[in-house]
CSV table of C-alpha atoms and ligand atoms in Angstrom, one decimal:
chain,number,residue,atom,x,y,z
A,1,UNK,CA,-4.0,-21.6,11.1
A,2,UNK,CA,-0.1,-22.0,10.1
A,3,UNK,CA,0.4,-18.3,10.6
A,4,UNK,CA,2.7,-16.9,13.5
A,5,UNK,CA,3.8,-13.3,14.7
A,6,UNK,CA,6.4,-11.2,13.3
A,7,UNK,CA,7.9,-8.1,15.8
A,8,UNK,CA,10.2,-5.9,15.2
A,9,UNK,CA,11.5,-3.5,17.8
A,10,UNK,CA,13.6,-0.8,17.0
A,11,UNK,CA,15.2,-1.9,13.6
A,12,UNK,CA,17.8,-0.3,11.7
A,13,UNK,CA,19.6,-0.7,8.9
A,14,UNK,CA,22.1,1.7,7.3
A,15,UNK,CA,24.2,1.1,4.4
A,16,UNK,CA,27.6,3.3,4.6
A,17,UNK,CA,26.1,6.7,5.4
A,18,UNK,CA,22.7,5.9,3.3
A,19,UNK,CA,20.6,4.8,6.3
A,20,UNK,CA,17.9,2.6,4.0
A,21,UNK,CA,15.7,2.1,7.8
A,22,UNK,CA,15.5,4.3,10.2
A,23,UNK,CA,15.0,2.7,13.9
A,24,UNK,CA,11.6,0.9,13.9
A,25,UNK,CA,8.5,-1.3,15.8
A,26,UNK,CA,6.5,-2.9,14.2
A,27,UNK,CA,4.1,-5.9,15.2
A,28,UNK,CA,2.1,-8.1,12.7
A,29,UNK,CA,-0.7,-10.1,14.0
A,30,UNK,CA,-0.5,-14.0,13.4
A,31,UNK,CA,-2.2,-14.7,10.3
A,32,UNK,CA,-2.5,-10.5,9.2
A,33,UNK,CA,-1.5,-9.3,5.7
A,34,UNK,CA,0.3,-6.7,5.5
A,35,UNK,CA,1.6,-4.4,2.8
A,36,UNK,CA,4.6,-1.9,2.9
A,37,UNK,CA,4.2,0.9,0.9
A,38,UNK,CA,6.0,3.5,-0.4
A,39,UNK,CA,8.1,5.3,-3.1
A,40,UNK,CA,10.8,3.7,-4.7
A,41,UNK,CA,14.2,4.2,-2.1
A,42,UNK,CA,11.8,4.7,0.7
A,43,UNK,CA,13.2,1.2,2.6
A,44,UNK,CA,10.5,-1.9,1.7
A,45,UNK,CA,13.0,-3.8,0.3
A,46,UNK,CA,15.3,-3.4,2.9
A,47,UNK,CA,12.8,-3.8,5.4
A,48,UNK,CA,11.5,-7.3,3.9
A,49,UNK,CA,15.2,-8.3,3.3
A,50,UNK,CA,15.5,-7.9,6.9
A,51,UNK,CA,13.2,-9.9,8.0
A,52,UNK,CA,14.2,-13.0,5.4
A,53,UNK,CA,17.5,-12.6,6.9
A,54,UNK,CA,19.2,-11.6,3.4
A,55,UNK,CA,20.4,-8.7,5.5
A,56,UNK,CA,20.9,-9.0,9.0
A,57,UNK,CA,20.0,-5.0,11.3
A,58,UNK,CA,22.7,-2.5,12.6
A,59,UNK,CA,20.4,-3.2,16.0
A,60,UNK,CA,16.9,-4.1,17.0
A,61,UNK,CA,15.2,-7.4,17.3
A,62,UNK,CA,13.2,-9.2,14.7
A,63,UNK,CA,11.3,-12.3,15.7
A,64,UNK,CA,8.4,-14.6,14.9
A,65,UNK,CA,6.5,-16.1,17.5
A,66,UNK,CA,8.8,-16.4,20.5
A,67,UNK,CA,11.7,-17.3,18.0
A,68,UNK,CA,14.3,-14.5,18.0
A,69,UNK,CA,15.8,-14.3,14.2
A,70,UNK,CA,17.3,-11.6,14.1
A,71,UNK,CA,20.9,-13.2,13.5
A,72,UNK,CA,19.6,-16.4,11.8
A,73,UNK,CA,20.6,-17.3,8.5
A,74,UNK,CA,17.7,-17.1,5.8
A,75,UNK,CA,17.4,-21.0,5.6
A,76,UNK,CA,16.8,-21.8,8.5
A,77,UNK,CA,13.8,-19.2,9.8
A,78,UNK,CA,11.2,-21.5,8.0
A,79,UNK,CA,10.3,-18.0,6.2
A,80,UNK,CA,8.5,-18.6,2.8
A,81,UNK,CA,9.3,-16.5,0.0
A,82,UNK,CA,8.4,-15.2,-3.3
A,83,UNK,CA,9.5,-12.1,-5.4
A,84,UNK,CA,9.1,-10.5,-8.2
A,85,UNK,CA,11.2,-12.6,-10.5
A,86,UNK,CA,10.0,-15.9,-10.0
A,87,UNK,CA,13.1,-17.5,-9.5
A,88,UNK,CA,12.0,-20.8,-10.6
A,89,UNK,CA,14.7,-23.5,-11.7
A,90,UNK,CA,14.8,-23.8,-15.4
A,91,UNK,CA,15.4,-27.4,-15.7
A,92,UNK,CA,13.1,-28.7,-13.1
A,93,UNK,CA,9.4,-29.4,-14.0
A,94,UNK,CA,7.0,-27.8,-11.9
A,95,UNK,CA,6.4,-30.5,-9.8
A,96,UNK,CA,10.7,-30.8,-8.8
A,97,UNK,CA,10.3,-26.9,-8.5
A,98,UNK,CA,7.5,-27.4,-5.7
A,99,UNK,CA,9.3,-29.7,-4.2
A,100,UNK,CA,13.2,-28.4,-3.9
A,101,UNK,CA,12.3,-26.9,-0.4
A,102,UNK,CA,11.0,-30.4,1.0
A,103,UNK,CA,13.9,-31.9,-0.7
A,104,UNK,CA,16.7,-29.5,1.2
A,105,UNK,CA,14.5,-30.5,4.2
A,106,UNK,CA,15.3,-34.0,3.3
A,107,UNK,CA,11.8,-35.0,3.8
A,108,UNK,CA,10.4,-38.7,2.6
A,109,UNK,CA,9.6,-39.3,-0.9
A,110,UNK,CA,5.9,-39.7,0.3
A,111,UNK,CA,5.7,-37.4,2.1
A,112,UNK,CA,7.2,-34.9,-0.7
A,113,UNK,CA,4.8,-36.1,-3.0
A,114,UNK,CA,1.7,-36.0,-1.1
A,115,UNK,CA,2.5,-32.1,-0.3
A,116,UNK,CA,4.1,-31.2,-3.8
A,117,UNK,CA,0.1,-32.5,-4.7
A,118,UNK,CA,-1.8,-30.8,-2.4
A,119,UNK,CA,0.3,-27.3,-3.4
A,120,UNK,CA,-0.4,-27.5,-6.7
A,121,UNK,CA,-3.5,-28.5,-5.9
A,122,UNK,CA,-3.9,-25.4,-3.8
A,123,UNK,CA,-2.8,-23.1,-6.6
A,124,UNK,CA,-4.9,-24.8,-9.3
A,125,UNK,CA,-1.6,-26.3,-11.4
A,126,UNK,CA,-2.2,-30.1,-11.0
A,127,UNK,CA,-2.4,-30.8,-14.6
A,128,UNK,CA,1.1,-28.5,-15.3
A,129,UNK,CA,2.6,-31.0,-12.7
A,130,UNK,CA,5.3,-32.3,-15.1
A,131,UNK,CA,5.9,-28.9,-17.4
A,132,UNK,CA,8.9,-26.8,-17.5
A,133,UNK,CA,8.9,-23.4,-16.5
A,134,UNK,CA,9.4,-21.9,-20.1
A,135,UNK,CA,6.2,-23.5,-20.8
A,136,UNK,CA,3.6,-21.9,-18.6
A,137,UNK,CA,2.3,-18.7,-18.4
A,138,UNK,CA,4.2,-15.2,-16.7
A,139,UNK,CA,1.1,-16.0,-14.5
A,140,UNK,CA,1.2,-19.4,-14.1
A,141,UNK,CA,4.7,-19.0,-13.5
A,142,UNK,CA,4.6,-17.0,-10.2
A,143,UNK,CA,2.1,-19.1,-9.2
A,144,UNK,CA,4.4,-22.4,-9.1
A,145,UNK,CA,6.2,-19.9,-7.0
A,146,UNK,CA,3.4,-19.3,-4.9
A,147,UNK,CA,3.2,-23.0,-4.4
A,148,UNK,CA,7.0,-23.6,-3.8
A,149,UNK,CA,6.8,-21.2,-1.2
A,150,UNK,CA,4.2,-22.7,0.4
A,151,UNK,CA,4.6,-26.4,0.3
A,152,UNK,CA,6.7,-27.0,3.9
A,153,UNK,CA,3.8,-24.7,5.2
A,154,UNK,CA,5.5,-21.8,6.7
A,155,UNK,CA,4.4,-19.6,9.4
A,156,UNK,CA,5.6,-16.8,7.4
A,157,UNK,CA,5.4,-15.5,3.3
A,158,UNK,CA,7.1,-12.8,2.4
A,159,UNK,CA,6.2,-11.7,-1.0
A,160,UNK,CA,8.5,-8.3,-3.0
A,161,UNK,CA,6.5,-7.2,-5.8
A,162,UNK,CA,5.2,-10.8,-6.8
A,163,UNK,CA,3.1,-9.2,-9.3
A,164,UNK,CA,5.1,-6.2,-10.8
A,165,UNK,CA,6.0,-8.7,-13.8
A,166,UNK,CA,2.6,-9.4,-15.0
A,167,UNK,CA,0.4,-7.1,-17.0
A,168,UNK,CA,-2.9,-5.6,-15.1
A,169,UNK,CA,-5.9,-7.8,-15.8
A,170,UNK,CA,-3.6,-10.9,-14.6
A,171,UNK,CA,-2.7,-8.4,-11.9
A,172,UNK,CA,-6.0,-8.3,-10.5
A,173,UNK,CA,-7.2,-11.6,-10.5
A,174,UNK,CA,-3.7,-12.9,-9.1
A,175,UNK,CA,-4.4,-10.5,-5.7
A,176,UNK,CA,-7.9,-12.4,-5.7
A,177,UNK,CA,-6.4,-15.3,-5.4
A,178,UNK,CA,-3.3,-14.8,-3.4
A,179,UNK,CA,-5.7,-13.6,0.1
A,180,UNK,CA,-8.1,-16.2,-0.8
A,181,UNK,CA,-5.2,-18.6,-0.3
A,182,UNK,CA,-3.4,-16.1,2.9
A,183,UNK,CA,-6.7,-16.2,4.1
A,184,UNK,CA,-7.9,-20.1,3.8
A,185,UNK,CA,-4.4,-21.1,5.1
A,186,UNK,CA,-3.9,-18.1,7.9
A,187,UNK,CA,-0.5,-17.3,6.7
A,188,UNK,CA,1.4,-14.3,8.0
A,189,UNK,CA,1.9,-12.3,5.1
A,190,UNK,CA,4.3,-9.6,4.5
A,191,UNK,CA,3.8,-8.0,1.0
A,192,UNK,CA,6.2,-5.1,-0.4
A,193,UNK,CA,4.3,-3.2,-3.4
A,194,UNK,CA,4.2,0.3,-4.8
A,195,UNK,CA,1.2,0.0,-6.2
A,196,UNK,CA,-1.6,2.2,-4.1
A,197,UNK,CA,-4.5,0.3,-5.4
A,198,UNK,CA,-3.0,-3.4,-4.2
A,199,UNK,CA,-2.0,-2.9,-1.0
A,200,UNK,CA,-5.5,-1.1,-0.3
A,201,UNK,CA,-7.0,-4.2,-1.9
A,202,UNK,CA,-4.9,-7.4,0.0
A,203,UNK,CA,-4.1,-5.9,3.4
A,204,UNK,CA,-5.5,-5.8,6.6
A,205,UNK,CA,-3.0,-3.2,7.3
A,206,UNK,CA,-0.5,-1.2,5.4
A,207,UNK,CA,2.3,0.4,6.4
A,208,UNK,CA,3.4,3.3,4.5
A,209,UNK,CA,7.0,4.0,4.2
A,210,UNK,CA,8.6,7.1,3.1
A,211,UNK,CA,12.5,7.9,3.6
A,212,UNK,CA,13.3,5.1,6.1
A,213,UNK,CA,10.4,5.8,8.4
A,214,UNK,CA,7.5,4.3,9.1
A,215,UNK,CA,4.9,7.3,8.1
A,216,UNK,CA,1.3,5.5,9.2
A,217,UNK,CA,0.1,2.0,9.4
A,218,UNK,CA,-3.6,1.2,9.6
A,219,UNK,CA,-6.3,-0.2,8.3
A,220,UNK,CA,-6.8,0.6,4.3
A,221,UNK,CA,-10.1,2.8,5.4
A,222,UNK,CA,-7.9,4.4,8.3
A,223,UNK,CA,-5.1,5.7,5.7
A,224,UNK,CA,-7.8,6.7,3.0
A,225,UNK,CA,-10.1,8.5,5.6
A,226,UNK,CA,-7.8,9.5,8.5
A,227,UNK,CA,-4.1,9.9,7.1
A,228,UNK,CA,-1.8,11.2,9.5
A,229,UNK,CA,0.0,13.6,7.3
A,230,UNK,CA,0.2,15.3,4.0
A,231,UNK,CA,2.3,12.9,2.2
A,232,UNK,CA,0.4,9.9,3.3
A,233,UNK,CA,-2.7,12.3,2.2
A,234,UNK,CA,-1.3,12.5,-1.1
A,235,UNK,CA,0.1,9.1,-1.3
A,236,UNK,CA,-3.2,6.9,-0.5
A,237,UNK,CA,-5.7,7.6,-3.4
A,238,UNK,CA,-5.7,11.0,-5.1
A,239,UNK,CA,-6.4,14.0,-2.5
A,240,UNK,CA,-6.7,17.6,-3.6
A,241,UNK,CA,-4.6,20.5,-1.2
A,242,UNK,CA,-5.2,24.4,-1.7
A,243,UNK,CA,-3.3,26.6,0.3
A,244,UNK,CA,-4.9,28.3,3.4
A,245,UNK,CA,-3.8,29.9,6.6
A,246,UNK,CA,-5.4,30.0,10.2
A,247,UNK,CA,-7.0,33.1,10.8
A,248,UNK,CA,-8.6,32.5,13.8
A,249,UNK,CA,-10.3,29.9,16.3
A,250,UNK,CA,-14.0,30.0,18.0
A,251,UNK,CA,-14.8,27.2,20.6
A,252,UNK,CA,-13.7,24.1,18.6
A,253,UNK,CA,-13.7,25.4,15.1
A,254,UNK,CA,-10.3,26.7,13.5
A,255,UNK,CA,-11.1,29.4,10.7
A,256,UNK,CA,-8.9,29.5,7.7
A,257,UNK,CA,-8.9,31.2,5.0
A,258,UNK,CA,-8.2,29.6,1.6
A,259,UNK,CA,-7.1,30.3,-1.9
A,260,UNK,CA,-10.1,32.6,-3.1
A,261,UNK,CA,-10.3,34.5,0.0
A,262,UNK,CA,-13.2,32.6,1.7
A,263,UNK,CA,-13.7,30.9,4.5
A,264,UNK,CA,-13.6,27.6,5.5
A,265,UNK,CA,-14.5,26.2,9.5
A,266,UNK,CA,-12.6,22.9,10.6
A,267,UNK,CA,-13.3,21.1,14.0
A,268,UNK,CA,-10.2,22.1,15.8
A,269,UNK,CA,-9.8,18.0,16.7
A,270,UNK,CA,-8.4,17.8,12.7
A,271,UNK,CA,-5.8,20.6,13.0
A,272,UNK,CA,-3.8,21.3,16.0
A,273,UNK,CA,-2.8,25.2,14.3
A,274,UNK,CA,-2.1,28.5,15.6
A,275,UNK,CA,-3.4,31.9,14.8
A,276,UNK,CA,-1.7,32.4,11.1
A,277,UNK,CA,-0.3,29.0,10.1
A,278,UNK,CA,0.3,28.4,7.0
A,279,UNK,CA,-1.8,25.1,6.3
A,280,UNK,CA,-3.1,22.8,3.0
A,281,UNK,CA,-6.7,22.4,3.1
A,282,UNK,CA,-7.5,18.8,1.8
A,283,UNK,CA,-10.3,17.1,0.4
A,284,UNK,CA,-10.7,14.0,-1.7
A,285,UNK,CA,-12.6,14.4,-5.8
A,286,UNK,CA,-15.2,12.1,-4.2
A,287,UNK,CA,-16.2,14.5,-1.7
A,288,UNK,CA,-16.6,17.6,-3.3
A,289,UNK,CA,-19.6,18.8,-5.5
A,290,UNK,CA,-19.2,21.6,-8.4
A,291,UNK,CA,-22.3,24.3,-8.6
A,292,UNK,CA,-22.2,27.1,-11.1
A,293,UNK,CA,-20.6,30.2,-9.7
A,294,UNK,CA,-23.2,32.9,-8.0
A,295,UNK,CA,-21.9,35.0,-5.2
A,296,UNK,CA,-19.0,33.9,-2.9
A,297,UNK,CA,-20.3,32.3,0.2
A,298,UNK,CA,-18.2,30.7,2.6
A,299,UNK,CA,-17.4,27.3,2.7
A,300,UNK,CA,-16.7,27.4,-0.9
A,301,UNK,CA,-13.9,27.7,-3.5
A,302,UNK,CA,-14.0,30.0,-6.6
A,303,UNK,CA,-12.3,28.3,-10.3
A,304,UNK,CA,-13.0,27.8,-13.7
A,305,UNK,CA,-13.6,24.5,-15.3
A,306,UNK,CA,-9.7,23.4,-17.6
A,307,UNK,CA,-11.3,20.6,-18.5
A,308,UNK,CA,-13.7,17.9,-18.2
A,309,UNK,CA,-11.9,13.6,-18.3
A,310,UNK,CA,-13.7,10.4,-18.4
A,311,UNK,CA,-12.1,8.0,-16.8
A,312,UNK,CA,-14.2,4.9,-17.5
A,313,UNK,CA,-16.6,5.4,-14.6
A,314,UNK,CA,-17.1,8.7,-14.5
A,315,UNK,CA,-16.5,11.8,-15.2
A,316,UNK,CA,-13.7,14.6,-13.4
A,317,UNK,CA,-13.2,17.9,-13.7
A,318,UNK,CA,-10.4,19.6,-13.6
A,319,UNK,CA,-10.6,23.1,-12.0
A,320,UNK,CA,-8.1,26.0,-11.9
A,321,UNK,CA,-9.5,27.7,-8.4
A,322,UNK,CA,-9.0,31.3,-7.9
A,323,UNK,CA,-6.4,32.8,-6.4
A,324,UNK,CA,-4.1,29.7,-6.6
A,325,UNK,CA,-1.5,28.3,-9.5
A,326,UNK,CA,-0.3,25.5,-7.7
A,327,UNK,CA,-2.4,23.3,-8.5
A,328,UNK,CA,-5.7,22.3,-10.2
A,329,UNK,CA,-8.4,20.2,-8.0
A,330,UNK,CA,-10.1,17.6,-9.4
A,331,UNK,CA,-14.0,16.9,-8.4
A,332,UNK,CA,-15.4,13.9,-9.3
A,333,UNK,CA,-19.0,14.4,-10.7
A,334,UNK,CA,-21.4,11.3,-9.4
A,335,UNK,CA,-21.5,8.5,-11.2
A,336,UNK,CA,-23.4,7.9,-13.9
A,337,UNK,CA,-24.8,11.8,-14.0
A,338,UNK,CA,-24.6,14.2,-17.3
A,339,UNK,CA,-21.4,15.7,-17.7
A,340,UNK,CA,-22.8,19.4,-16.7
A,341,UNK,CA,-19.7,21.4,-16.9
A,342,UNK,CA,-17.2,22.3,-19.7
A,343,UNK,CA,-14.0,24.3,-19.9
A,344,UNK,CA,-14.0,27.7,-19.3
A,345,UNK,CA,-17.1,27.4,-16.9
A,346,UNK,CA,-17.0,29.8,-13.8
A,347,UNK,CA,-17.8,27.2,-11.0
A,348,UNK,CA,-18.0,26.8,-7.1
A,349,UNK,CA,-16.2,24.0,-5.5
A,350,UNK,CA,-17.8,23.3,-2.7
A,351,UNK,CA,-16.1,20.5,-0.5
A,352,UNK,CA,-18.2,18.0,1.9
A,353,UNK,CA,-17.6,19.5,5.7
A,354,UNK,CA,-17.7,16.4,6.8
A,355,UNK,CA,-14.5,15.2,5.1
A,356,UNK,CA,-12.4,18.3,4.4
A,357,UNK,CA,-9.2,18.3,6.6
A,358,UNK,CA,-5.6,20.3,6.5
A,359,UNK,CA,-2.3,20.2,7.5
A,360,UNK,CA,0.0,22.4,8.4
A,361,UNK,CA,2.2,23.4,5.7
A,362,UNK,CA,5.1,22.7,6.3
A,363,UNK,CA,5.4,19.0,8.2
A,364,UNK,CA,8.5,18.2,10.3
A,365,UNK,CA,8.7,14.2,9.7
B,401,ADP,P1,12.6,0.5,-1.7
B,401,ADP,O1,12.5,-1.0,-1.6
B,401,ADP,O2,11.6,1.2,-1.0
B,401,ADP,O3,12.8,1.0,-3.1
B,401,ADP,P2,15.3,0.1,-0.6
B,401,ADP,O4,15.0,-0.6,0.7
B,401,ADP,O5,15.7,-0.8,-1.8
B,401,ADP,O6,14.0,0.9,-1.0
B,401,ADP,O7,16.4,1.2,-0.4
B,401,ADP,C1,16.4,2.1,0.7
B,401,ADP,C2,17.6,3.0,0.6
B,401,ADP,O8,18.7,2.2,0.8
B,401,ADP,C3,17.8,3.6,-0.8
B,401,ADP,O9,18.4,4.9,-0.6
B,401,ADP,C4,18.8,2.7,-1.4
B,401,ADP,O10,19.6,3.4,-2.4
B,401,ADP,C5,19.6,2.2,-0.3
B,401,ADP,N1,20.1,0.9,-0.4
B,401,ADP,C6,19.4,-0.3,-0.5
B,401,ADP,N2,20.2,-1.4,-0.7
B,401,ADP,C7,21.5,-0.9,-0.7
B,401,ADP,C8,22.7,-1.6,-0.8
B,401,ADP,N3,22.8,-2.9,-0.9
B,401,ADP,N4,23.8,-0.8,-0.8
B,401,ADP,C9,23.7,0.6,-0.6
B,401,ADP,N5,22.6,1.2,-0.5
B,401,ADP,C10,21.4,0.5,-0.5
């Protein structure tokens, strides 16, 4: 495994009176992948430019292994690097492309050859050895880049948006192959996205950004299943909130009282609240089942059906719940079972105990 650690400890960055990231830690496990994500402005970039040394921290410490970077120029942190526009030299073949980084290194002619091979070979490009750039693929493309990046074996990839350029069925299959690669090699990877669905799909970890700050880094099942707050909630996947407020507590259960009037009972361990906060109640579409309305019972959430959308693999309704224009909530009927419900139905939502959580209102981040 070629893959090192990367720490940061209490990193900043301002620029002027915009501070881009606010004081952070961070520690990446030799050979992890992991994704920052987070709204556009939120501080990835930054963050990633940081550690390549393109920008150098108003204070903290970056390092890798027990190397400490933090003031070292980009070229000489053995950092590899690939971004979203690939960057490649226009009137080198591929094979002159790959091998500009041994070359700067002033490595032997065999031994430049023998590894400018074995990249390509890696990335499945051996027979586009002598092309130009203009004459491969967008695809194709970022993988010479992939390979370029690669070739003096760094303990370190940093990747911004690598894939942002190419169009989604390309998309997919390049993420395949980009952790089989992380993965066979045991490169540290550090991968900015904005894309949701990619960084659940490559990381071991993702770290979720929003203005500066670090909001939550885990696992991709810890963020879907256990976000820390609303926005990281909202952000991972697609997680319905109705308004609520605590209206009482008895042994471990909180008591709140939603929307429609009803009553919902939380395990206190999900919601540290007080007698009359003003909380969200959430619940994913997955975890939530529609029954036709017959009397109120608790647990349950009162609407009428907008609408009924299939989306490919199923089918989600779209429900205007009493007692609350904020927003609708969508419920995801199970796959593969008749569409049961149409606009204008008078409905129950009734979300799985198990998986409903809330937050408090209004979140001081
Ligand atoms: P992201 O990559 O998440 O879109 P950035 O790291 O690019 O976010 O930006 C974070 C914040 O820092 C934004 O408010 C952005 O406008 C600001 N910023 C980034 N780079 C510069 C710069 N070179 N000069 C001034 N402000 C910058």
């Amino acid at each position: 495994m070629i893959g090192e650690e990367i720490t940061l400890k209490g990193v900043r960055k301002s620029y002027g009176s915009t501070v881009a990231v606010e004081p952070l830690n961070l520690e990446i496990t030799a050979g992890e992948f992991v994704s920052i994500l987070g709204p556009s402005g939120s501080g990835k970039t930054t963050l990633l430019t940081m550690i390549a040394g393109f920008e150098y921290p108003d204070e903290g410490r970056i390092s890798v292994g027990n190397r400490d970077i933090t003031r070292v120029v980009p070229n000489k942190r053995g950092i590899g690097m690939v971004f979203q526009k690939y960057a490649l030299f226009p009137h080198l073949t591929v094979a002159e492309n790959v091998a500009f980084p041994l070359r700067m290194r002033r490595q032997s002619p065999h031994d430049i050859r023998t590894r400018v091979a074995a990249a390509l070979d890696i990335v499945q490009l051996s027979a586009f050895a002598a092309r130009y750039p203009h004459e491969l693929s967008g695809g194709q493309q970022q993988r010479v880049a992939v390979a370029r990046a690669l070739v003096f074996r760094p303990p370190v990839l940093l990747m911004d948006e690598p894939l942002g350029a190419l169009d989604k069925k390309l998309r997919e299959s390049m993420q395949f192959e980009i952790k089989a690669l992380q993965k066979s090699l045991g490169v540290t990877v550090v991968y900015v996205t904005h894309d949701q669905e990619e960084a659940l799909t490559m990381s071991d970890r993702v770290a979720v950004m929003a203005g500066g700050k670090l909001a939550q880094i885990g696992s991709p099942h810890e963020l879907y299943d256990e976000p820390r707050d609303s926005f990281v909630a909202d952000f991972i996947g697609k997680m319905n909130f109705v308004p609520g407020r605590v209206i009482g507590r008895e042994a471990d259960e909180m008591i709140i009282r939603a929307a429609s009037s009803e009553l919902f009972r939380l395990n206190a361990r999900k919601l540290a609240g007080k007698q009359d906060q003003l909380v969200q109640l959430a619940f994913r579409p997955e975890r939530a089942r529609l029954v036709r309305k017959s009397q109120a019972r608790p647990g349950a959430l009162g609407g009428t059906v907008s609408a009924s959308v299939f989306v490919g693999s199923h089918h989600m309704y779209v429900v205007d719940v009493s007692g609350d224009d904020t927003r609708p909530v969508h419920v995801q009927a199970e796959p593969g079972s008749d569409v049961r419900f149409s606009a204008g139905d008078e409905v129950e939502i009734l979300p799985d105990p198990a998986h409903l959580t809330a937050f408090p209102l209004v979140e001081v981040r």
